[in-house]
Coordinates of C-alpha atoms in Angstrom, one line a residue:
R1 CA -4.5 -68.4 -66.5
E2 CA -6.4 -68.5 -63.0
M3 CA -4.1 -66.2 -61.9
L4 CA -3.3 -63.6 -64.7
G5 CA -6.8 -63.6 -66.4
E6 CA -7.4 -64.9 -69.6
R7 CA -6.4 -61.5 -71.1
V8 CA -2.7 -61.4 -69.8
Y9 CA -2.0 -65.5 -70.4
A10 CA -3.6 -65.6 -73.9
P11 CA -0.6 -64.0 -75.6
V12 CA 1.9 -65.0 -73.8
A13 CA 0.4 -69.1 -73.8
Q14 CA 2.6 -70.0 -76.4
N15 CA 5.7 -69.2 -74.9
I16 CA 4.0 -71.3 -72.0
Q17 CA 3.8 -74.4 -74.7
R18 CA 7.5 -73.9 -75.9
A19 CA 8.5 -74.2 -72.4
L20 CA 6.4 -77.3 -71.8
A21 CA 8.1 -78.7 -75.2
G22 CA 11.2 -77.9 -73.7
E23 CA 12.0 -74.7 -75.9
E24 CA 13.6 -72.0 -74.2
S25 CA 11.8 -68.4 -75.6
Q26 CA 12.0 -64.5 -74.7
I27 CA 9.9 -61.6 -75.0
T28 CA 9.9 -58.0 -74.3
R29 CA 6.8 -56.3 -73.3
P30 CA 6.1 -52.5 -72.2
A31 CA 5.6 -52.5 -68.8
R32 CA 4.4 -49.8 -66.3
R33 CA 7.1 -49.5 -63.9
D34 CA 6.9 -48.8 -60.0
D35 CA 7.3 -44.8 -60.9
G36 CA 5.0 -44.6 -63.2
S37 CA 6.7 -44.1 -65.9
I38 CA 6.3 -47.0 -69.0
G39 CA 9.5 -49.3 -69.4
A40 CA 10.5 -52.8 -70.8
R41 CA 10.1 -56.0 -69.5
S42 CA 12.1 -59.0 -70.8
I43 CA 10.4 -62.5 -70.0
R44 CA 11.7 -65.3 -70.3
Y45 CA 10.7 -68.8 -70.9
V46 CA 13.0 -71.7 -69.0
P47 CA 12.2 -75.7 -69.6
E48 CA 12.6 -77.0 -66.2
R49 CA 14.1 -80.7 -66.3
D50 CA 14.6 -83.9 -64.4
A51 CA 17.9 -85.9 -64.0
A52 CA 17.0 -87.9 -67.3
G53 CA 16.5 -84.9 -69.1
R54 CA 12.4 -84.5 -69.2
V55 CA 10.5 -81.6 -69.0
V56 CA 8.7 -81.2 -65.7
G57 CA 7.9 -77.8 -65.2
F58 CA 9.2 -74.2 -66.4
F59 CA 10.7 -70.8 -65.1
V60 CA 9.4 -67.7 -65.8
L61 CA 12.5 -65.0 -65.3
I62 CA 11.3 -61.4 -65.4
E63 CA 13.7 -58.7 -65.8
D64 CA 13.6 -54.5 -65.9
V65 CA 15.3 -54.1 -69.1
T66 CA 14.4 -50.4 -69.3
E67 CA 17.7 -48.8 -68.9
R68 CA 19.9 -51.1 -70.8
H69 CA 17.0 -50.6 -73.9
R70 CA 18.1 -46.7 -73.4
A71 CA 21.5 -47.5 -73.2
E72 CA 21.6 -49.3 -76.3
A73 CA 19.6 -46.8 -78.3
Q74 CA 22.3 -44.7 -76.5
Q75 CA 24.9 -46.2 -78.7
R76 CA 22.9 -47.0 -81.4
L77 CA 23.0 -42.6 -81.9
A78 CA 26.4 -42.3 -81.3
A79 CA 27.2 -45.0 -84.0
S80 CA 25.0 -43.1 -86.3
V81 CA 26.6 -39.6 -85.8
F82 CA 30.0 -41.3 -86.0
D83 CA 29.8 -42.5 -89.1
N84 CA 27.6 -40.2 -90.9
A85 CA 28.9 -36.7 -89.3
A86 CA 30.5 -34.6 -92.5
E87 CA 33.7 -33.9 -89.9
G88 CA 36.7 -36.8 -90.5
I89 CA 36.6 -38.3 -86.5
L90 CA 39.2 -41.0 -85.4
I91 CA 39.9 -42.5 -82.2
T92 CA 43.4 -43.2 -81.0
D93 CA 44.3 -45.5 -77.3
K94 CA 46.3 -43.8 -74.9
D95 CA 49.1 -44.2 -77.1
N96 CA 48.1 -43.1 -80.3
N97 CA 47.2 -45.8 -82.2
I98 CA 44.5 -45.2 -84.0
L99 CA 41.5 -47.6 -82.9
S100 CA 38.4 -46.4 -85.0
V101 CA 38.1 -43.8 -87.8
N102 CA 34.4 -42.5 -89.6
R103 CA 33.6 -42.7 -93.1
A104 CA 34.5 -38.8 -93.6
F105 CA 37.9 -39.9 -92.1
T106 CA 38.4 -42.0 -95.4
E107 CA 36.6 -39.6 -97.5
I108 CA 39.2 -36.8 -96.7
T109 CA 42.6 -38.9 -96.1
G110 CA 41.8 -41.5 -99.0
Y111 CA 42.9 -44.2 -96.2
S112 CA 40.6 -47.2 -95.7
P113 CA 39.6 -48.0 -91.9
E114 CA 41.8 -51.2 -92.8
E115 CA 44.8 -49.3 -93.4
A116 CA 44.4 -46.8 -90.7
I117 CA 43.3 -48.9 -87.6
G118 CA 46.1 -50.0 -85.8
K119 CA 48.5 -47.0 -87.2
N120 CA 49.9 -44.0 -85.1
P121 CA 48.1 -40.7 -87.0
R122 CA 51.6 -39.8 -87.5
M123 CA 51.1 -42.0 -91.1
L124 CA 49.3 -38.2 -92.6
S125 CA 52.1 -36.1 -91.6
S126 CA 52.8 -33.4 -93.9
G127 CA 55.7 -32.4 -92.6
W128 CA 54.9 -29.2 -92.8
Q129 CA 55.0 -28.7 -89.1
S130 CA 58.0 -28.5 -86.7
G131 CA 59.0 -30.7 -83.9
G132 CA 58.0 -27.6 -81.5
F133 CA 54.5 -27.5 -82.9
Y134 CA 53.5 -30.8 -81.8
D135 CA 55.5 -30.6 -78.5
A136 CA 53.3 -27.5 -77.8
M137 CA 50.2 -29.2 -78.7
W138 CA 50.4 -32.4 -76.7
A139 CA 51.3 -30.5 -73.6
S140 CA 47.8 -28.7 -74.0
I141 CA 46.6 -31.9 -74.7
R142 CA 47.8 -33.4 -71.0
E143 CA 47.3 -29.9 -69.0
S144 CA 43.9 -29.0 -70.6
G145 CA 42.1 -31.8 -71.9
R146 CA 42.1 -30.5 -75.4
W147 CA 43.4 -29.0 -78.3
Q148 CA 42.4 -26.9 -81.7
G149 CA 44.4 -25.2 -84.3
E150 CA 44.6 -25.4 -88.2
V151 CA 47.0 -28.2 -89.6
W152 CA 48.8 -29.1 -92.9
D153 CA 48.8 -32.8 -93.4
R154 CA 49.1 -35.0 -96.6
R155 CA 46.2 -37.5 -98.2
K156 CA 47.3 -41.3 -99.3
D157 CA 47.6 -40.0 -102.7
G158 CA 50.5 -37.3 -101.4
R159 CA 48.3 -33.9 -102.0
P160 CA 48.4 -31.8 -98.7
Y161 CA 45.4 -30.6 -96.8
C162 CA 44.7 -28.2 -94.7
E163 CA 42.5 -29.4 -91.6
L164 CA 40.8 -27.9 -88.8
L165 CA 41.7 -29.9 -86.1
S166 CA 40.3 -30.5 -82.6
I167 CA 42.0 -33.1 -79.8
A168 CA 40.4 -34.3 -76.9
A169 CA 41.3 -36.4 -74.0
I170 CA 39.1 -39.3 -73.0
R171 CA 40.0 -39.9 -69.3
D172 CA 39.1 -43.1 -67.4
E173 CA 37.7 -43.4 -63.7
Q174 CA 41.1 -43.1 -61.9
G175 CA 41.2 -39.7 -64.0
E176 CA 43.9 -40.9 -66.5
I177 CA 44.5 -40.5 -70.2
A178 CA 42.7 -44.0 -71.7
Q179 CA 42.1 -42.5 -75.5
H180 CA 42.1 -39.4 -77.5
C181 CA 39.3 -38.6 -79.9
A182 CA 40.2 -36.0 -82.8
I183 CA 37.5 -34.2 -85.1
F184 CA 38.7 -32.3 -88.1
S185 CA 37.2 -31.0 -91.5
D186 CA 38.8 -30.3 -94.8
I187 CA 39.4 -26.1 -95.4
T188 CA 42.4 -26.7 -98.5
K189 CA 40.0 -24.4 -100.3
L190 CA 38.6 -21.6 -97.5
K191 CA 42.5 -21.5 -96.9
L192 CA 43.3 -21.1 -101.2
T193 CA 41.0 -18.8 -101.5
E194 CA 42.2 -16.7 -98.6
A195 CA 45.5 -16.9 -100.2
E196 CA 44.1 -15.5 -103.4
I197 CA 42.0 -12.6 -101.7
M198 CA 45.2 -11.5 -99.7
A199 CA 47.0 -11.9 -103.2
L200 CA 44.4 -9.6 -104.7
N201 CA 44.6 -7.3 -101.8
A202 CA 48.2 -6.9 -102.5
Q203 CA 47.8 -6.4 -106.0
L204 CA 45.6 -3.6 -105.1
E205 CA 47.8 -2.0 -102.4
A206 CA 50.6 -1.8 -105.2
R207 CA 48.5 -0.2 -107.8
V208 CA 47.1 2.2 -105.6
A209 CA 50.1 2.6 -104.4
Q210 CA 51.8 3.0 -107.7
R211 CA 49.2 5.8 -108.8
T212 CA 49.6 7.9 -105.6
A213 CA 53.1 8.2 -106.4
A214 CA 52.6 9.0 -110.1
L215 CA 50.1 11.9 -108.8
D216 CA 52.5 13.3 -106.4
H217 CA 55.4 13.3 -109.0
A218 CA 52.8 14.9 -111.5
N219 CA 51.6 17.7 -108.9
K220 CA 55.5 18.5 -108.4

């Protein structure tokens, strides 16, 4: 109290009394850093005991936790984006075993996280792409670190769907591929609409050709 003054001492008096009673406590408070910015400071009050276990004093351990708090906030934000993204997302290890999937993955494919984690993404394969297609895809990922294109896969209930798929390689500090991140969106309705438009255009062109041929015949 004499060193800090009553204004600073009063908020921590309870923690000091708890430490003297043998109970450890911790608080986090805003604090001005050396560069003038406002950061976060962790303050722990730890009882000191003698050989007989009696409390004879206490330690105050002070740590600047600003960067830790920032990292934790970034992790929470990344987790929120991952789980709430409209696109399906899956993370695999270097051997292509699924480590994590998000909510949209389940909504699109029908597979729960428990059903997908530990499996290979081949579980989604529709069989509509050739082996050469996948060989070229993985060659691109190894060489450039990424690949994007359209793939036909199959949902858990057996229905095929078309997805716009983007795969990126995640490398470790040594530059070796450690994980893969795949992001995909269901474009089945778009592909069906495109097919319908192409069919209508073909019908229209056929009718125009027939009409033109009929007019030419009449003119002759």
